PDB file of C-alpha atoms in Angstrom:
ATOM      1  CA  UNK A   1      26.694  32.239  78.172  1.00 45.00           C
ATOM      2  CA  UNK A   2      28.946  29.852  76.993  1.00 48.00           C
ATOM      3  CA  UNK A   3      27.739  26.142  77.409  1.00 55.00           C
ATOM      4  CA  UNK A   4      31.319  24.908  76.307  1.00 59.00           C
ATOM      5  CA  UNK A   5      33.058  26.563  79.081  1.00 84.00           C
ATOM      6  CA  UNK A   6      35.351  27.796  76.631  1.00 90.00           C
ATOM      7  CA  UNK A   7      36.524  29.783  73.471  1.00 91.00           C
ATOM      8  CA  UNK A   8      36.374  28.443  69.826  1.00 90.00           C
ATOM      9  CA  UNK A   9      38.771  30.064  67.363  1.00 93.00           C
ATOM     10  CA  UNK A  10      40.697  30.110  64.448  1.00 94.00           C
ATOM     11  CA  UNK A  11      44.188  29.594  64.425  1.00 97.00           C
ATOM     12  CA  UNK A  12      45.949  31.375  61.606  1.00 97.00           C
ATOM     13  CA  UNK A  13      46.527  35.344  61.828  1.00 95.00           C
ATOM     14  CA  UNK A  14      45.913  34.477  66.044  1.00 96.00           C
ATOM     15  CA  UNK A  15      49.314  35.798  67.329  1.00 96.00           C
ATOM     16  CA  UNK A  16      50.807  37.986  70.105  1.00 95.00           C
ATOM     17  CA  UNK A  17      50.179  41.488  68.372  1.00 92.00           C
ATOM     18  CA  UNK A  18      46.887  40.453  66.813  1.00 91.00           C
ATOM     19  CA  UNK A  19      44.649  38.983  69.934  1.00 92.00           C
ATOM     20  CA  UNK A  20      47.721  38.099  72.931  1.00 95.00           C
ATOM     21  CA  UNK A  21      44.741  37.439  75.406  1.00 95.00           C
ATOM     22  CA  UNK A  22      43.553  34.557  73.110  1.00 96.00           C
ATOM     23  CA  UNK A  23      47.163  33.204  72.311  1.00 96.00           C
ATOM     24  CA  UNK A  24      47.894  33.235  76.149  1.00 97.00           C
ATOM     25  CA  UNK A  25      44.374  31.160  76.440  1.00 97.00           C
ATOM     26  CA  UNK A  26      45.604  28.377  74.192  1.00 97.00           C
ATOM     27  CA  UNK A  27      48.753  27.525  76.750  1.00 96.00           C
ATOM     28  CA  UNK A  28      47.378  24.855  78.262  1.00 96.00           C
ATOM     29  CA  UNK A  29      44.375  22.473  78.507  1.00 95.00           C
ATOM     30  CA  UNK A  30      43.783  23.348  74.482  1.00 96.00           C
ATOM     31  CA  UNK A  31      42.529  21.146  71.738  1.00 96.00           C
ATOM     32  CA  UNK A  32      44.038  22.625  68.074  1.00 98.00           C
ATOM     33  CA  UNK A  33      43.028  20.877  65.180  1.00 97.00           C
ATOM     34  CA  UNK A  34      44.364  20.732  61.545  1.00 98.00           C
ATOM     35  CA  UNK A  35      47.556  22.761  62.477  1.00 98.00           C
ATOM     36  CA  UNK A  36      51.526  22.068  61.865  1.00 98.00           C
ATOM     37  CA  UNK A  37      53.178  20.469  64.468  1.00 98.00           C
ATOM     38  CA  UNK A  38      56.933  21.159  65.386  1.00 98.00           C
ATOM     39  CA  UNK A  39      58.314  17.303  65.979  1.00 98.00           C
ATOM     40  CA  UNK A  40      61.193  18.424  67.653  1.00 98.00           C
ATOM     41  CA  UNK A  41      59.303  19.627  70.936  1.00 97.00           C
ATOM     42  CA  UNK A  42      55.828  18.577  70.186  1.00 97.00           C
ATOM     43  CA  UNK A  43      54.444  22.209  69.670  1.00 97.00           C
ATOM     44  CA  UNK A  44      51.850  23.462  67.460  1.00 98.00           C
ATOM     45  CA  UNK A  45      52.743  26.037  64.623  1.00 98.00           C
ATOM     46  CA  UNK A  46      50.006  27.878  62.486  1.00 98.00           C
ATOM     47  CA  UNK A  47      50.283  30.739  59.668  1.00 97.00           C
ATOM     48  CA  UNK A  48      51.202  34.154  61.079  1.00 97.00           C
ATOM     49  CA  UNK A  49      52.168  32.594  64.661  1.00 98.00           C
ATOM     50  CA  UNK A  50      55.373  34.299  64.351  1.00 97.00           C
ATOM     51  CA  UNK A  51      58.430  34.359  61.734  1.00 96.00           C
ATOM     52  CA  UNK A  52      59.614  31.185  63.173  1.00 97.00           C
ATOM     53  CA  UNK A  53      58.198  28.343  61.382  1.00 98.00           C
ATOM     54  CA  UNK A  54      59.712  24.458  62.287  1.00 98.00           C
ATOM     55  CA  UNK A  55      61.834  22.985  59.823  1.00 98.00           C
ATOM     56  CA  UNK A  56      61.177  19.509  61.491  1.00 98.00           C
ATOM     57  CA  UNK A  57      57.563  19.628  61.385  1.00 98.00           C
ATOM     58  CA  UNK A  58      54.510  17.839  60.409  1.00 98.00           C
ATOM     59  CA  UNK A  59      51.638  19.425  58.398  1.00 98.00           C
ATOM     60  CA  UNK A  60      47.982  19.651  59.029  1.00 98.00           C
ATOM     61  CA  UNK A  61      47.543  16.162  56.663  1.00 98.00           C
ATOM     62  CA  UNK A  62      50.626  14.718  58.397  1.00 97.00           C
ATOM     63  CA  UNK A  63      53.311  14.838  56.154  1.00 98.00           C
ATOM     64  CA  UNK A  64      56.463  16.103  56.585  1.00 98.00           C
ATOM     65  CA  UNK A  65      57.179  20.082  56.593  1.00 98.00           C
ATOM     66  CA  UNK A  66      59.543  22.230  56.476  1.00 98.00           C
ATOM     67  CA  UNK A  67      58.333  25.705  57.305  1.00 98.00           C
ATOM     68  CA  UNK A  68      61.236  27.206  55.854  1.00 97.00           C
ATOM     69  CA  UNK A  69      61.569  26.017  52.684  1.00 97.00           C
ATOM     70  CA  UNK A  70      58.237  24.432  51.743  1.00 97.00           C
ATOM     71  CA  UNK A  71      55.518  26.756  49.521  1.00 96.00           C
ATOM     72  CA  UNK A  72      52.561  24.958  51.320  1.00 97.00           C
ATOM     73  CA  UNK A  73      50.780  26.064  54.103  1.00 97.00           C
ATOM     74  CA  UNK A  74      51.508  24.375  57.460  1.00 98.00           C
ATOM     75  CA  UNK A  75      48.108  24.568  58.839  1.00 98.00           C
ATOM     76  CA  UNK A  76      44.678  24.389  57.405  1.00 97.00           C
ATOM     77  CA  UNK A  77      43.133  27.853  56.665  1.00 95.00           C
ATOM     78  CA  UNK A  78      40.026  26.970  58.853  1.00 94.00           C
ATOM     79  CA  UNK A  79      42.906  25.274  61.641  1.00 97.00           C
ATOM     80  CA  UNK A  80      41.055  25.594  65.172  1.00 97.00           C
ATOM     81  CA  UNK A  81      41.826  25.985  68.786  1.00 97.00           C
ATOM     82  CA  UNK A  82      39.426  25.148  71.709  1.00 94.00           C
ATOM     83  CA  UNK A  83      40.517  26.643  74.875  1.00 95.00           C
ATOM     84  CA  UNK A  84      39.071  26.727  78.427  1.00 94.00           C
ATOM     85  CA  UNK A  85      37.940  30.170  79.067  1.00 93.00           C
ATOM     86  CA  UNK A  86      39.496  30.157  83.080  1.00 93.00           C
ATOM     87  CA  UNK A  87      42.830  30.417  80.973  1.00 96.00           C
ATOM     88  CA  UNK A  88      42.070  33.765  79.664  1.00 96.00           C
ATOM     89  CA  UNK A  89      43.981  36.476  81.672  1.00 96.00           C
ATOM     90  CA  UNK A  90      41.152  39.094  81.520  1.00 94.00           C
ATOM     91  CA  UNK A  91      38.429  36.569  82.466  1.00 92.00           C
ATOM     92  CA  UNK A  92      36.325  38.375  85.362  1.00 88.00           C
ATOM     93  CA  UNK A  93      36.208  37.199  88.803  1.00 88.00           C
ATOM     94  CA  UNK A  94      32.301  36.761  88.576  1.00 85.00           C
ATOM     95  CA  UNK A  95      32.804  33.777  85.992  1.00 85.00           C
ATOM     96  CA  UNK A  96      33.858  31.413  88.717  1.00 87.00           C
ATOM     97  CA  UNK A  97      31.042  32.319  90.920  1.00 87.00           C
ATOM     98  CA  UNK A  98      28.352  30.358  89.021  1.00 80.00           C
ATOM     99  CA  UNK A  99      25.871  33.165  89.887  1.00 83.00           C
ATOM    100  CA  UNK A 100      25.565  34.950  86.512  1.00 75.00           C
ATOM    101  CA  UNK A 101      25.294  38.695  85.843  1.00 78.00           C
ATOM    102  CA  UNK A 102      23.078  40.922  83.913  1.00 85.00           C
ATOM    103  CA  UNK A 103      22.967  40.764  80.251  1.00 92.00           C
ATOM    104  CA  UNK A 104      23.118  44.520  78.881  1.00 94.00           C
ATOM    105  CA  UNK A 105      23.473  43.585  75.137  1.00 97.00           C
ATOM    106  CA  UNK A 106      23.270  41.134  72.551  1.00 98.00           C
ATOM    107  CA  UNK A 107      25.933  41.476  69.559  1.00 98.00           C
ATOM    108  CA  UNK A 108      25.145  39.754  65.833  1.00 97.00           C
ATOM    109  CA  UNK A 109      27.649  39.979  63.283  1.00 95.00           C
ATOM    110  CA  UNK A 110      28.237  39.302  59.789  1.00 91.00           C
ATOM    111  CA  UNK A 111      31.266  38.954  57.521  1.00 93.00           C
ATOM    112  CA  UNK A 112      29.993  41.405  54.473  1.00 94.00           C
ATOM    113  CA  UNK A 113      32.000  43.349  52.053  1.00 93.00           C
ATOM    114  CA  UNK A 114      29.285  46.094  51.053  1.00 92.00           C
ATOM    115  CA  UNK A 115      26.182  45.899  52.274  1.00 91.00           C
ATOM    116  CA  UNK A 116      26.431  46.137  56.306  1.00 97.00           C
ATOM    117  CA  UNK A 117      27.718  48.889  57.737  1.00 98.00           C
ATOM    118  CA  UNK A 118      30.072  48.881  60.645  1.00 98.00           C
ATOM    119  CA  UNK A 119      27.445  49.214  63.598  1.00 98.00           C
ATOM    120  CA  UNK A 120      24.053  49.899  64.314  1.00 98.00           C
ATOM    121  CA  UNK A 121      21.458  49.100  66.983  1.00 98.00           C
ATOM    122  CA  UNK A 122      18.027  47.384  66.990  1.00 98.00           C
ATOM    123  CA  UNK A 123      15.130  50.300  67.482  1.00 98.00           C
ATOM    124  CA  UNK A 124      13.429  47.561  69.937  1.00 98.00           C
ATOM    125  CA  UNK A 125      13.566  43.794  70.435  1.00 98.00           C
ATOM    126  CA  UNK A 126      11.628  42.604  68.288  1.00 98.00           C
ATOM    127  CA  UNK A 127      13.331  44.487  65.761  1.00 98.00           C
ATOM    128  CA  UNK A 128      16.719  42.974  67.025  1.00 98.00           C
ATOM    129  CA  UNK A 129      15.434  39.593  66.391  1.00 98.00           C
ATOM    130  CA  UNK A 130      14.460  40.088  62.837  1.00 98.00           C
ATOM    131  CA  UNK A 131      18.125  41.370  62.588  1.00 98.00           C
ATOM    132  CA  UNK A 132      19.317  38.254  64.155  1.00 98.00           C
ATOM    133  CA  UNK A 133      17.110  36.070  61.689  1.00 98.00           C
ATOM    134  CA  UNK A 134      18.458  37.801  58.737  1.00 97.00           C
ATOM    135  CA  UNK A 135      22.049  37.546  60.012  1.00 96.00           C
ATOM    136  CA  UNK A 136      24.691  36.461  56.844  1.00 94.00           C
ATOM    137  CA  UNK A 137      27.990  36.296  56.059  1.00 92.00           C
ATOM    138  CA  UNK A 138      29.852  35.735  53.035  1.00 89.00           C
ATOM    139  CA  UNK A 139      31.833  32.561  53.044  1.00 73.00           C
ATOM    140  CA  UNK A 140      35.374  32.037  53.618  1.00 64.00           C
ATOM    141  CA  UNK A 141      37.773  29.575  53.913  1.00 54.00           C
ATOM    142  CA  UNK A 142      35.624  27.976  56.665  1.00 51.00           C
ATOM    143  CA  UNK A 143      32.670  26.808  54.565  1.00 49.00           C
ATOM    144  CA  UNK A 144      32.408  24.442  51.752  1.00 55.00           C
ATOM    145  CA  UNK A 145      32.041  25.628  48.042  1.00 55.00           C
ATOM    146  CA  UNK A 146      32.785  28.774  46.657  1.00 62.00           C
ATOM    147  CA  UNK A 147      34.084  31.998  48.519  1.00 59.00           C
ATOM    148  CA  UNK A 148      32.282  34.813  48.661  1.00 70.00           C
ATOM    149  CA  UNK A 149      29.001  33.806  48.378  1.00 82.00           C
ATOM    150  CA  UNK A 150      26.069  35.265  50.842  1.00 87.00           C
ATOM    151  CA  UNK A 151      25.230  32.507  53.336  1.00 91.00           C
ATOM    152  CA  UNK A 152      22.509  32.974  56.008  1.00 94.00           C
ATOM    153  CA  UNK A 153      23.118  31.810  59.248  1.00 94.00           C
ATOM    154  CA  UNK A 154      20.250  33.358  61.964  1.00 96.00           C
ATOM    155  CA  UNK A 155      21.885  34.543  65.315  1.00 96.00           C
ATOM    156  CA  UNK A 156      24.883  31.888  64.056  1.00 92.00           C
ATOM    157  CA  UNK A 157      22.441  29.310  64.996  1.00 92.00           C
ATOM    158  CA  UNK A 158      21.753  27.419  61.893  1.00 88.00           C
ATOM    159  CA  UNK A 159      24.379  24.476  62.371  1.00 84.00           C
ATOM    160  CA  UNK A 160      22.871  24.099  65.724  1.00 85.00           C
ATOM    161  CA  UNK A 161      19.362  24.425  65.963  1.00 89.00           C
ATOM    162  CA  UNK A 162      17.819  20.782  66.236  1.00 90.00           C
ATOM    163  CA  UNK A 163      13.753  22.122  65.706  1.00 93.00           C
ATOM    164  CA  UNK A 164      11.721  24.232  63.244  1.00 94.00           C
ATOM    165  CA  UNK A 165      14.097  27.702  62.954  1.00 95.00           C
ATOM    166  CA  UNK A 166      10.618  29.520  62.854  1.00 96.00           C
ATOM    167  CA  UNK A 167       9.660  28.412  66.056  1.00 97.00           C
ATOM    168  CA  UNK A 168      13.156  28.943  67.194  1.00 97.00           C
ATOM    169  CA  UNK A 169      12.583  32.725  66.140  1.00 98.00           C
ATOM    170  CA  UNK A 170       9.131  33.064  67.806  1.00 98.00           C
ATOM    171  CA  UNK A 171      10.636  31.724  71.346  1.00 97.00           C
ATOM    172  CA  UNK A 172      13.065  34.696  70.823  1.00 98.00           C
ATOM    173  CA  UNK A 173      10.271  36.930  69.988  1.00 98.00           C
ATOM    174  CA  UNK A 174       8.371  35.387  73.111  1.00 98.00           C
ATOM    175  CA  UNK A 175      11.184  35.531  75.226  1.00 97.00           C
ATOM    176  CA  UNK A 176      10.947  39.367  74.812  1.00 97.00           C
ATOM    177  CA  UNK A 177       7.507  39.570  75.950  1.00 96.00           C
ATOM    178  CA  UNK A 178       8.663  38.131  79.431  1.00 97.00           C
ATOM    179  CA  UNK A 179      11.442  40.677  80.098  1.00 95.00           C
ATOM    180  CA  UNK A 180      10.944  44.026  81.917  1.00 93.00           C
ATOM    181  CA  UNK A 181      14.301  45.332  80.812  1.00 93.00           C
ATOM    182  CA  UNK A 182      15.528  43.204  77.599  1.00 96.00           C
ATOM    183  CA  UNK A 183      19.181  43.342  76.417  1.00 97.00           C
ATOM    184  CA  UNK A 184      19.658  46.212  73.656  1.00 98.00           C
ATOM    185  CA  UNK A 185      20.737  44.156  70.232  1.00 98.00           C
ATOM    186  CA  UNK A 186      23.510  45.087  67.970  1.00 98.00           C
ATOM    187  CA  UNK A 187      24.543  44.179  64.759  1.00 98.00           C
ATOM    188  CA  UNK A 188      28.248  44.775  63.685  1.00 98.00           C
ATOM    189  CA  UNK A 189      30.708  43.971  60.409  1.00 97.00           C
ATOM    190  CA  UNK A 190      34.219  44.339  60.984  1.00 97.00           C
ATOM    191  CA  UNK A 191      34.551  43.585  57.550  1.00 95.00           C
ATOM    192  CA  UNK A 192      33.506  46.114  54.918  1.00 96.00           C
ATOM    193  CA  UNK A 193      35.647  47.040  51.937  1.00 94.00           C
ATOM    194  CA  UNK A 194      36.558  49.578  49.779  1.00 92.00           C
ATOM    195  CA  UNK A 195      36.512  50.028  46.001  1.00 92.00           C
ATOM    196  CA  UNK A 196      39.896  48.082  46.096  1.00 92.00           C
ATOM    197  CA  UNK A 197      38.564  45.202  48.402  1.00 89.00           C
ATOM    198  CA  UNK A 198      40.785  46.396  50.994  1.00 93.00           C
ATOM    199  CA  UNK A 199      39.259  46.456  54.864  1.00 95.00           C
ATOM    200  CA  UNK A 200      38.133  49.945  55.868  1.00 97.00           C
ATOM    201  CA  UNK A 201      38.309  48.982  59.734  1.00 97.00           C
ATOM    202  CA  UNK A 202      41.321  47.418  61.225  1.00 95.00           C
ATOM    203  CA  UNK A 203      39.422  44.954  63.386  1.00 94.00           C
ATOM    204  CA  UNK A 204      40.943  42.995  66.274  1.00 87.00           C
ATOM    205  CA  UNK A 205      41.474  44.898  69.396  1.00 89.00           C
ATOM    206  CA  UNK A 206      40.293  48.134  67.713  1.00 95.00           C
ATOM    207  CA  UNK A 207      36.847  46.818  67.416  1.00 97.00           C
ATOM    208  CA  UNK A 208      36.503  47.853  71.268  1.00 96.00           C
ATOM    209  CA  UNK A 209      36.422  51.476  69.881  1.00 97.00           C
ATOM    210  CA  UNK A 210      32.877  50.281  68.797  1.00 98.00           C
ATOM    211  CA  UNK A 211      31.921  48.412  71.569  1.00 97.00           C
ATOM    212  CA  UNK A 212      32.927  51.379  73.739  1.00 98.00           C
ATOM    213  CA  UNK A 213      29.805  53.047  71.958  1.00 98.00           C
ATOM    214  CA  UNK A 214      27.551  50.485  72.650  1.00 98.00           C
ATOM    215  CA  UNK A 215      28.323  50.240  76.513  1.00 97.00           C
ATOM    216  CA  UNK A 216      27.681  54.074  76.399  1.00 98.00           C
ATOM    217  CA  UNK A 217      24.262  53.237  74.391  1.00 98.00           C
ATOM    218  CA  UNK A 218      23.591  50.894  77.105  1.00 97.00           C
ATOM    219  CA  UNK A 219      24.021  53.652  79.678  1.00 97.00           C
ATOM    220  CA  UNK A 220      22.025  56.214  77.688  1.00 96.00           C
ATOM    221  CA  UNK A 221      24.998  58.914  77.716  1.00 97.00           C
ATOM    222  CA  UNK A 222      25.415  59.125  73.460  1.00 97.00           C
ATOM    223  CA  UNK A 223      22.692  59.593  71.178  1.00 97.00           C
ATOM    224  CA  UNK A 224      22.308  57.889  67.607  1.00 98.00           C
ATOM    225  CA  UNK A 225      21.227  58.740  63.936  1.00 98.00           C
ATOM    226  CA  UNK A 226      18.188  56.996  63.221  1.00 98.00           C
ATOM    227  CA  UNK A 227      18.490  55.017  59.693  1.00 98.00           C
ATOM    228  CA  UNK A 228      16.357  52.383  57.817  1.00 98.00           C
ATOM    229  CA  UNK A 229      18.497  49.461  59.665  1.00 98.00           C
ATOM    230  CA  UNK A 230      18.351  51.084  62.874  1.00 98.00           C
ATOM    231  CA  UNK A 231      20.472  53.674  65.283  1.00 98.00           C
ATOM    232  CA  UNK A 232      23.881  54.117  63.733  1.00 98.00           C
ATOM    233  CA  UNK A 233      26.471  56.249  65.648  1.00 98.00           C
ATOM    234  CA  UNK A 234      27.173  59.753  64.774  1.00 96.00           C
ATOM    235  CA  UNK A 235      30.516  59.757  63.220  1.00 94.00           C
ATOM    236  CA  UNK A 236      32.389  61.764  66.205  1.00 95.00           C
ATOM    237  CA  UNK A 237      30.939  59.277  68.812  1.00 96.00           C
ATOM    238  CA  UNK A 238      33.284  56.491  67.321  1.00 97.00           C
ATOM    239  CA  UNK A 239      36.633  56.914  69.151  1.00 95.00           C
ATOM    240  CA  UNK A 240      39.438  56.653  65.914  1.00 96.00           C
ATOM    241  CA  UNK A 241      42.029  58.691  67.724  1.00 95.00           C
ATOM    242  CA  UNK A 242      45.614  57.429  66.217  1.00 94.00           C
ATOM    243  CA  UNK A 243      43.980  55.575  63.718  1.00 95.00           C
ATOM    244  CA  UNK A 244      44.290  56.075  60.483  1.00 91.00           C
ATOM    245  CA  UNK A 245      41.131  56.639  59.517  1.00 94.00           C
ATOM    246  CA  UNK A 246      39.735  59.557  58.109  1.00 93.00           C
ATOM    247  CA  UNK A 247      36.181  61.172  57.968  1.00 93.00           C
ATOM    248  CA  UNK A 248      35.659  60.099  54.389  1.00 94.00           C
ATOM    249  CA  UNK A 249      36.653  56.471  55.541  1.00 95.00           C
ATOM    250  CA  UNK A 250      33.916  56.594  58.446  1.00 96.00           C
ATOM    251  CA  UNK A 251      31.353  57.634  56.295  1.00 95.00           C
ATOM    252  CA  UNK A 252      31.805  54.871  54.519  1.00 95.00           C
ATOM    253  CA  UNK A 253      31.740  52.530  57.151  1.00 97.00           C
ATOM    254  CA  UNK A 254      28.350  54.111  58.183  1.00 97.00           C
ATOM    255  CA  UNK A 255      26.985  54.448  54.921  1.00 97.00           C
ATOM    256  CA  UNK A 256      23.318  52.761  54.311  1.00 97.00           C
ATOM    257  CA  UNK A 257      23.642  52.009  50.495  1.00 96.00           C
ATOM    258  CA  UNK A 258      19.973  51.848  48.956  1.00 97.00           C
ATOM    259  CA  UNK A 259      21.034  49.735  45.871  1.00 96.00           C
ATOM    260  CA  UNK A 260      22.980  47.448  48.148  1.00 95.00           C
ATOM    261  CA  UNK A 261      20.125  47.031  50.691  1.00 97.00           C
ATOM    262  CA  UNK A 262      17.059  46.961  47.820  1.00 97.00           C
ATOM    263  CA  UNK A 263      19.351  43.923  46.533  1.00 96.00           C
ATOM    264  CA  UNK A 264      19.706  42.735  50.286  1.00 96.00           C
ATOM    265  CA  UNK A 265      16.140  43.032  50.971  1.00 97.00           C
ATOM    266  CA  UNK A 266      15.147  40.586  48.476  1.00 97.00           C
ATOM    267  CA  UNK A 267      17.873  38.178  49.656  1.00 96.00           C
ATOM    268  CA  UNK A 268      16.305  38.132  53.165  1.00 97.00           C
ATOM    269  CA  UNK A 269      12.616  37.690  51.181  1.00 97.00           C
ATOM    270  CA  UNK A 270      14.168  34.884  49.341  1.00 97.00           C
ATOM    271  CA  UNK A 271      15.486  33.284  52.877  1.00 96.00           C
ATOM    272  CA  UNK A 272      12.581  33.888  54.527  1.00 97.00           C
ATOM    273  CA  UNK A 273      10.481  32.035  51.709  1.00 96.00           C
ATOM    274  CA  UNK A 274      11.486  28.625  53.248  1.00 94.00           C
ATOM    275  CA  UNK A 275       9.752  28.947  56.186  1.00 94.00           C
ATOM    276  CA  UNK A 276       6.095  28.160  56.542  1.00 90.00           C
ATOM    277  CA  UNK A 277       5.519  29.862  59.582  1.00 91.00           C
ATOM    278  CA  UNK A 278       7.676  33.060  60.113  1.00 96.00           C
ATOM    279  CA  UNK A 279       6.322  35.185  63.121  1.00 97.00           C
ATOM    280  CA  UNK A 280       4.249  38.378  62.084  1.00 97.00           C
ATOM    281  CA  UNK A 281       6.989  40.645  64.152  1.00 98.00           C
ATOM    282  CA  UNK A 282       9.829  39.409  61.607  1.00 98.00           C
ATOM    283  CA  UNK A 283       7.678  40.445  58.292  1.00 97.00           C
ATOM    284  CA  UNK A 284       6.371  43.478  59.769  1.00 98.00           C
ATOM    285  CA  UNK A 285      10.308  44.553  60.353  1.00 98.00           C
ATOM    286  CA  UNK A 286      11.084  43.808  56.635  1.00 98.00           C
ATOM    287  CA  UNK A 287       8.393  45.083  55.310  1.00 98.00           C
ATOM    288  CA  UNK A 288       9.568  48.821  57.512  1.00 98.00           C
ATOM    289  CA  UNK A 289      12.714  47.881  56.051  1.00 98.00           C
ATOM    290  CA  UNK A 290      11.969  48.008  52.592  1.00 98.00           C
ATOM    291  CA  UNK A 291       9.584  51.389  53.092  1.00 98.00           C
ATOM    292  CA  UNK A 292      12.452  52.762  54.586  1.00 98.00           C
ATOM    293  CA  UNK A 293      15.124  52.076  52.135  1.00 98.00           C
ATOM    294  CA  UNK A 294      12.719  52.960  49.276  1.00 97.00           C
ATOM    295  CA  UNK A 295      12.801  56.465  51.024  1.00 96.00           C
ATOM    296  CA  UNK A 296      16.438  57.017  50.979  1.00 95.00           C
TER     297      UNK A 296
END
């Protein structure tokens, strides 16, 4: 599914504990941008890679840099790696056959502090296209300008779509009509925060706990709770064993906040107003969402 045949990721924070498979994938044939460099052995380094930054180093701007004494970061906060997928130690054998495999699910996601719950499933294909079209994230160091501003990025394709985005949405709708068993569509948000702006969900490898729920949904082996947003997990169906997550925290992660979503709907309407020919299926889904939130 990846035309680039590889993985593109943010370097800072990637380490043996947070993402060992990603780190292993970067060991050969990898392009690094805006990271620090150890001049003694010509290796790369970034913040939180390990606790041993180079002393004879070069920062991302090409300046001499001593990671042991400098107060400046060696790597840019948005420094990246691009690694061949074949390097990944957990890649499926089917990757190399060229035959492809059936797609069971599509996962959209945004970085949102308050509005979006941990996970929910679209009610059907058209509703899933609506979810993807309205997808948004709050800006981080990866985007120019102010941090924390909500930025719409439909299907994470806005920078890459070379034609009218409304037509792109219509192509998704049309594709749904051609499939007898379309993939289920989910939305995730690993970045919901509490009143102290602390993350409620641990993220990284523990995201597999949520993906496991999605797999059960695809197989029809677990139920769900219908909300105005879509189908959410029952709290007991998310495995939080050995996590420091209380039932109260899980409830916060899955809560649909009426006031937040009234604002969210207005924001989607403003975003949609930029398009002249939106598919009716999307505006119908927006109206259904509006009525569902009003009933909360």
